[in-house]
PDB file of C-alpha atoms in Angstrom:
ATOM      1  CA  MET A1418      -4.381 -10.179 -33.202  1.00 52.00           C
ATOM      2  CA  SER A1419      -4.536  -7.558 -30.124  1.00 63.00           C
ATOM      3  CA  SER A1420      -8.262  -6.315 -28.751  1.00 81.00           C
ATOM      4  CA  THR A1421      -8.536  -2.546 -27.342  1.00 84.00           C
ATOM      5  CA  PRO A1422      -9.127  -3.547 -23.825  1.00 81.00           C
ATOM      6  CA  ILE A1423      -5.803  -5.436 -23.620  1.00 82.00           C
ATOM      7  CA  ASP A1424      -3.970  -2.424 -25.814  1.00 82.00           C
ATOM      8  CA  ILE A1425      -5.640   0.161 -23.029  1.00 81.00           C
ATOM      9  CA  ALA A1426      -3.989  -1.950 -19.653  1.00 78.00           C
ATOM     10  CA  SER A1427      -0.355  -1.671 -21.761  1.00 78.00           C
ATOM     11  CA  ALA A1428      -0.186   0.767 -22.309  1.00 76.00           C
ATOM     12  CA  ILE A1429      -1.595   1.854 -18.352  1.00 74.00           C
ATOM     13  CA  GLN A1430       0.551  -0.182 -17.732  1.00 71.00           C
ATOM     14  CA  SER A1431       3.612   0.447 -19.814  1.00 71.00           C
ATOM     15  CA  ALA A1432       3.188   3.812 -18.564  1.00 70.00           C
ATOM     16  CA  SER A1433       3.490   3.731 -15.200  1.00 66.00           C
ATOM     17  CA  VAL A1434       5.403   0.861 -14.056  1.00 64.00           C
ATOM     18  CA  LYS A1435       9.451   0.679 -13.540  1.00 67.00           C
ATOM     19  CA  ARG A1436      10.689  -3.173 -15.395  1.00 68.00           C
ATOM     20  CA  HIS A1437      13.799  -2.562 -14.146  1.00 73.00           C
ATOM     21  CA  PRO A1438      14.099   0.178 -11.853  1.00 69.00           C
ATOM     22  CA  SER A1439      17.284   2.098 -10.282  1.00 71.00           C
ATOM     23  CA  PRO A1440      18.809   0.812  -7.596  1.00 67.00           C
ATOM     24  CA  HIS A1441      21.353   4.470  -7.150  1.00 66.00           C
ATOM     25  CA  HIS A1442      17.365   6.424  -7.794  1.00 65.00           C
ATOM     26  CA  ASP A1443      15.185   4.621  -6.925  1.00 63.00           C
ATOM     27  CA  LEU A1444      15.961   4.044  -3.147  1.00 65.00           C
ATOM     28  CA  ASN A1445      15.621   5.587   0.007  1.00 64.00           C
ATOM     29  CA  PRO A1446      18.232   8.250   0.304  1.00 63.00           C
ATOM     30  CA  SER A1447      20.707   7.289   2.914  1.00 66.00           C
ATOM     31  CA  THR A1448      20.781   7.804   6.924  1.00 66.00           C
ATOM     32  CA  ALA A1449      22.489   8.246   9.582  1.00 62.00           C
ATOM     33  CA  ALA A1450      22.273   4.282  10.174  1.00 62.00           C
ATOM     34  CA  SER A1451      24.098   3.301   7.239  1.00 64.00           C
ATOM     35  CA  SER A1452      26.680   5.036   6.934  1.00 66.00           C
ATOM     36  CA  LYS A1453      27.932   3.169  10.202  1.00 64.00           C
ATOM     37  CA  GLN A1454      29.614   0.263  10.930  1.00 69.00           C
ATOM     38  CA  PRO A1455      29.785  -2.488  13.355  1.00 67.00           C
ATOM     39  CA  VAL A1456      32.495  -2.097  15.835  1.00 68.00           C
ATOM     40  CA  GLU A1457      34.533  -5.918  16.142  1.00 69.00           C
ATOM     41  CA  PRO A1458      35.485  -7.094  19.881  1.00 67.00           C
ATOM     42  CA  ALA A1459      39.262  -6.824  20.572  1.00 62.00           C
ATOM     43  CA  SER A1460      40.059 -10.332  21.021  1.00 63.00           C
ATOM     44  CA  PRO A1461      41.448 -10.809  24.460  1.00 59.00           C
ATOM     45  CA  THR A1462      45.673 -11.160  23.497  1.00 57.00           C
ATOM     46  CA  SER A1463      45.935  -7.342  22.007  1.00 53.00           C
ATOM     47  CA  SER A1464      47.634  -5.330  24.585  1.00 53.00           C
ATOM     48  CA  VAL A1465      45.842  -3.232  26.346  1.00 51.00           C
ATOM     49  CA  SER A1466      47.106   0.560  27.673  1.00 50.00           C
ATOM     50  CA  SER A1467      47.253   1.701  30.938  1.00 54.00           C
ATOM     51  CA  ASN A1468      44.962   3.966  31.270  1.00 58.00           C
ATOM     52  CA  ALA A1469      41.370   2.748  32.154  1.00 61.00           C
ATOM     53  CA  ASN A1470      39.290   5.872  30.675  1.00 69.00           C
ATOM     54  CA  SER A1471      40.686   4.995  26.889  1.00 74.00           C
ATOM     55  CA  ILE A1472      40.051   2.233  24.700  1.00 73.00           C
ATOM     56  CA  PRO A1473      42.501   0.888  22.298  1.00 66.00           C
ATOM     57  CA  ASP A1474      43.029   1.011  18.450  1.00 64.00           C
ATOM     58  CA  SER A1475      42.956  -2.611  18.095  1.00 60.00           C
ATOM     59  CA  ALA A1476      38.728  -2.475  19.867  1.00 66.00           C
ATOM     60  CA  LEU A1477      37.480  -0.625  17.193  1.00 72.00           C
ATOM     61  CA  LYS A1478      37.773  -2.348  13.899  1.00 70.00           C
ATOM     62  CA  PRO A1479      35.213  -1.855  11.992  1.00 64.00           C
ATOM     63  CA  ILE A1480      33.799  -4.550   9.744  1.00 66.00           C
ATOM     64  CA  PRO A1481      32.692  -3.635   6.456  1.00 65.00           C
ATOM     65  CA  ARG A1482      29.453  -3.959   5.617  1.00 65.00           C
ATOM     66  CA  ARG A1483      27.731  -6.196   3.666  1.00 70.00           C
ATOM     67  CA  ALA A1484      26.573  -5.332   0.246  1.00 71.00           C
ATOM     68  CA  ASN A1485      22.609  -3.654   0.002  1.00 76.00           C
ATOM     69  CA  LEU A1486      19.348  -5.396  -0.335  1.00 74.00           C
ATOM     70  CA  PRO A1487      17.431  -5.109  -3.454  1.00 78.00           C
ATOM     71  CA  PRO A1488      14.712  -2.147  -3.655  1.00 75.00           C
ATOM     72  CA  LEU A1489      11.233  -2.952  -1.956  1.00 72.00           C
ATOM     73  CA  PRO A1490       8.834  -4.709  -4.400  1.00 69.00           C
ATOM     74  CA  ASP A1491       6.078  -1.984  -5.523  1.00 65.00           C
ATOM     75  CA  MET A1492       2.781  -3.311  -3.351  1.00 64.00           C
ATOM     76  CA  ARG A1493       1.102  -0.579  -4.475  1.00 71.00           C
ATOM     77  CA  PHE A1494      -2.940  -1.423  -5.423  1.00 75.00           C
ATOM     78  CA  GLU A1495      -2.436  -0.510  -8.993  1.00 78.00           C
ATOM     79  CA  GLN A1496      -0.354  -3.032  -9.977  1.00 76.00           C
ATOM     80  CA  SER A1497      -3.595  -5.730  -8.864  1.00 81.00           C
ATOM     81  CA  TYR A1498      -5.365  -3.343 -11.010  1.00 84.00           C
ATOM     82  CA  LEU A1499      -3.078  -4.020 -13.484  1.00 85.00           C
ATOM     83  CA  ALA A1500      -3.195  -7.645 -13.085  1.00 86.00           C
ATOM     84  CA  SER A1501      -7.047  -7.618 -12.747  1.00 87.00           C
ATOM     85  CA  LEU A1502      -7.605  -5.657 -16.295  1.00 89.00           C
ATOM     86  CA  GLN A1503      -5.591  -8.248 -18.409  1.00 89.00           C
ATOM     87  CA  GLY A1504      -8.740 -10.693 -18.493  1.00 86.00           C
ATOM     88  CA  ALA A1505     -10.872  -8.206 -20.034  1.00 89.00           C
ATOM     89  CA  GLU A1506     -12.157  -8.575 -23.143  1.00 91.00           C
ATOM     90  CA  SER A1507     -14.540  -5.010 -23.668  1.00 92.00           C
ATOM     91  CA  TYR A1508     -15.252  -1.908 -23.000  1.00 92.00           C
ATOM     92  CA  TRP A1509     -17.973  -2.758 -20.160  1.00 94.00           C
ATOM     93  CA  ARG A1510     -15.623  -5.912 -18.564  1.00 94.00           C
ATOM     94  CA  ILE A1511     -13.227  -2.893 -17.424  1.00 92.00           C
ATOM     95  CA  ALA A1512     -15.877  -0.459 -16.707  1.00 94.00           C
ATOM     96  CA  TRP A1513     -17.461  -3.244 -14.438  1.00 94.00           C
ATOM     97  CA  ILE A1514     -13.608  -4.354 -13.195  1.00 92.00           C
ATOM     98  CA  THR A1515     -12.945  -0.097 -12.513  1.00 91.00           C
ATOM     99  CA  GLY A1516     -16.116  -0.111 -10.475  1.00 94.00           C
ATOM    100  CA  ARG A1517     -16.144  -2.837  -8.402  1.00 92.00           C
ATOM    101  CA  ASP A1518     -12.133  -2.363  -7.410  1.00 88.00           C
ATOM    102  CA  GLN A1519     -12.507   1.183  -6.691  1.00 87.00           C
ATOM    103  CA  VAL A1520     -16.767   1.887  -5.842  1.00 92.00           C
ATOM    104  CA  ILE A1521     -17.812  -0.748  -4.877  1.00 95.00           C
ATOM    105  CA  LEU A1522     -15.125  -2.855  -2.631  1.00 91.00           C
ATOM    106  CA  PRO A1523     -14.270   0.062  -0.620  1.00 91.00           C
ATOM    107  CA  LEU A1524     -17.813   0.612   0.062  1.00 95.00           C
ATOM    108  CA  VAL A1525     -18.885  -2.830   1.412  1.00 96.00           C
ATOM    109  CA  GLN A1526     -15.191  -3.222   3.694  1.00 94.00           C
ATOM    110  CA  GLY A1527     -16.276   0.481   4.903  1.00 95.00           C
ATOM    111  CA  MET A1528     -20.126  -0.554   5.616  1.00 97.00           C
ATOM    112  CA  LEU A1529     -18.441  -3.831   7.276  1.00 97.00           C
ATOM    113  CA  TRP A1530     -16.178  -1.665   9.244  1.00 95.00           C
ATOM    114  CA  THR A1531     -18.410   0.312  10.294  1.00 95.00           C
ATOM    115  CA  LEU A1532     -21.313  -2.688  10.965  1.00 95.00           C
ATOM    116  CA  LEU A1533     -18.428  -4.219  13.345  1.00 95.00           C
ATOM    117  CA  LEU A1534     -17.448  -1.303  15.696  1.00 92.00           C
ATOM    118  CA  SER A1535     -21.824  -0.224  15.491  1.00 91.00           C
ATOM    119  CA  GLY A1536     -21.760  -3.651  17.297  1.00 88.00           C
ATOM    120  CA  TRP A1537     -19.095  -4.107  19.386  1.00 82.00           C
ATOM    121  CA  ARG A1538     -20.382  -0.274  20.999  1.00 79.00           C
ATOM    122  CA  TYR A1539     -23.860  -1.936  21.014  1.00 77.00           C
ATOM    123  CA  TRP A1540     -22.655  -5.658  23.033  1.00 74.00           C
ATOM    124  CA  ASN A1541     -20.259  -3.550  25.188  1.00 67.00           C
ATOM    125  CA  ARG A1542     -22.322  -0.361  26.198  1.00 64.00           C
ATOM    126  CA  GLY A1543     -24.069  -3.243  28.418  1.00 59.00           C
ATOM    127  CA  ALA A1544     -20.578  -4.531  30.427  1.00 59.00           C
ATOM    128  CA  HIS A1545     -21.393  -3.777  34.266  1.00 60.00           C
ATOM    129  CA  PHE A1546     -19.300  -4.481  37.650  1.00 62.00           C
ATOM    130  CA  ARG A1547     -21.519  -7.007  38.916  1.00 63.00           C
ATOM    131  CA  GLY A1548     -21.279  -8.803  35.317  1.00 71.00           C
ATOM    132  CA  ALA A1549     -19.300 -12.103  35.531  1.00 71.00           C
ATOM    133  CA  THR A1550     -17.582 -11.902  32.576  1.00 75.00           C
ATOM    134  CA  LEU A1551     -13.647 -10.792  32.302  1.00 81.00           C
ATOM    135  CA  GLY A1552     -14.373  -7.402  31.611  1.00 78.00           C
ATOM    136  CA  SER A1553     -16.713  -6.618  34.302  1.00 79.00           C
ATOM    137  CA  LYS A1554     -14.255  -8.533  36.522  1.00 83.00           C
ATOM    138  CA  VAL A1555     -10.920  -6.473  35.543  1.00 86.00           C
ATOM    139  CA  ARG A1556     -12.947  -3.428  35.548  1.00 82.00           C
ATOM    140  CA  ARG A1557     -13.798  -4.119  38.966  1.00 83.00           C
ATOM    141  CA  TRP A1558     -10.066  -5.413  40.302  1.00 88.00           C
ATOM    142  CA  TRP A1559      -9.232  -1.935  38.398  1.00 88.00           C
ATOM    143  CA  TRP A1560     -11.377  -0.081  40.858  1.00 85.00           C
ATOM    144  CA  ASN A1561     -10.194  -1.992  43.896  1.00 88.00           C
ATOM    145  CA  VAL A1562      -6.319  -1.426  43.344  1.00 92.00           C
ATOM    146  CA  ASN A1563      -7.003   2.458  42.781  1.00 91.00           C
ATOM    147  CA  ASN A1564      -9.399   2.574  46.294  1.00 89.00           C
ATOM    148  CA  TRP A1565     -12.110   3.607  44.143  1.00 85.00           C
ATOM    149  CA  LYS A1566     -15.754   3.344  45.092  1.00 83.00           C
ATOM    150  CA  ILE A1567     -17.562   0.836  42.765  1.00 76.00           C
ATOM    151  CA  PRO A1568     -21.036   2.451  41.830  1.00 72.00           C
ATOM    152  CA  GLU A1569     -24.107   0.507  43.401  1.00 70.00           C
ATOM    153  CA  GLU A1570     -26.780   1.328  40.776  1.00 62.00           C
ATOM    154  CA  THR A1571     -29.593  -1.157  41.679  1.00 60.00           C
ATOM    155  CA  GLN A1572     -33.151  -1.862  39.787  1.00 61.00           C
ATOM    156  CA  GLU A1573     -34.535   0.205  42.743  1.00 66.00           C
ATOM    157  CA  LYS A1574     -32.389   3.636  42.476  1.00 68.00           C
ATOM    158  CA  VAL A1575     -32.701   3.824  38.849  1.00 68.00           C
ATOM    159  CA  SER A1576     -36.930   2.838  38.925  1.00 71.00           C
ATOM    160  CA  GLU A1577     -36.831   5.644  42.021  1.00 74.00           C
ATOM    161  CA  LYS A1578     -34.944   8.362  39.681  1.00 74.00           C
ATOM    162  CA  VAL A1579     -36.662   7.394  36.706  1.00 73.00           C
ATOM    163  CA  GLY A1580     -39.489   8.090  38.440  1.00 76.00           C
ATOM    164  CA  GLU A1581     -38.980  11.566  40.136  1.00 77.00           C
ATOM    165  CA  PHE A1582     -37.889  12.531  37.112  1.00 76.00           C
ATOM    166  CA  TYR A1583     -41.297  11.548  35.663  1.00 76.00           C
ATOM    167  CA  THR A1584     -42.577  13.353  38.375  1.00 79.00           C
ATOM    168  CA  ALA A1585     -40.717  16.062  38.183  1.00 77.00           C
ATOM    169  CA  GLN A1586     -42.020  16.471  34.473  1.00 75.00           C
ATOM    170  CA  LEU A1587     -45.475  15.967  34.929  1.00 76.00           C
ATOM    171  CA  GLY A1588     -46.031  18.749  37.871  1.00 70.00           C
ATOM    172  CA  GLY A1589     -47.347  15.509  40.139  1.00 57.00           C
ATOM    173  CA  HIS A1590     -50.245  15.259  37.081  1.00 58.00           C
ATOM    174  CA  ASP A1591     -50.930  11.174  36.980  1.00 54.00           C
TER     175      ASP A1591
END
């Protein structure tokens, strides 16, 4: 006795997965590297010609290559999706698995990645030249190596700039 969700998953899987791929048809096409054969160095007893510019034929004996490797496994998303559909017992379960794998998990992954990058940018924004962290030390070292003048922004200078800005904006009025 077979249930409908299992039949659907089986039909999808049997229509798209090659059970026995052909090594001659499903492998990548050959490249220049696959047609080359390694060279075996000549033995010390082989005769060397008197001409120093030529290579003796005995030094260029190609070694036959080993048999080709088997085809690479299919690592696409489809295989894990179909495997998770195997245990589905109803249409709602199929809808939940599809929504989870295709919508919710990519959304959560993107949100966490964005939060991580935003947090890093916010945390890294406070890096200064006079800090005690490794990044500040490397930055100071790099500026000294290049003979660049390290900016000296003191709190007083920043306060003066802010005060000048507001004075200019307000026109000297309090």
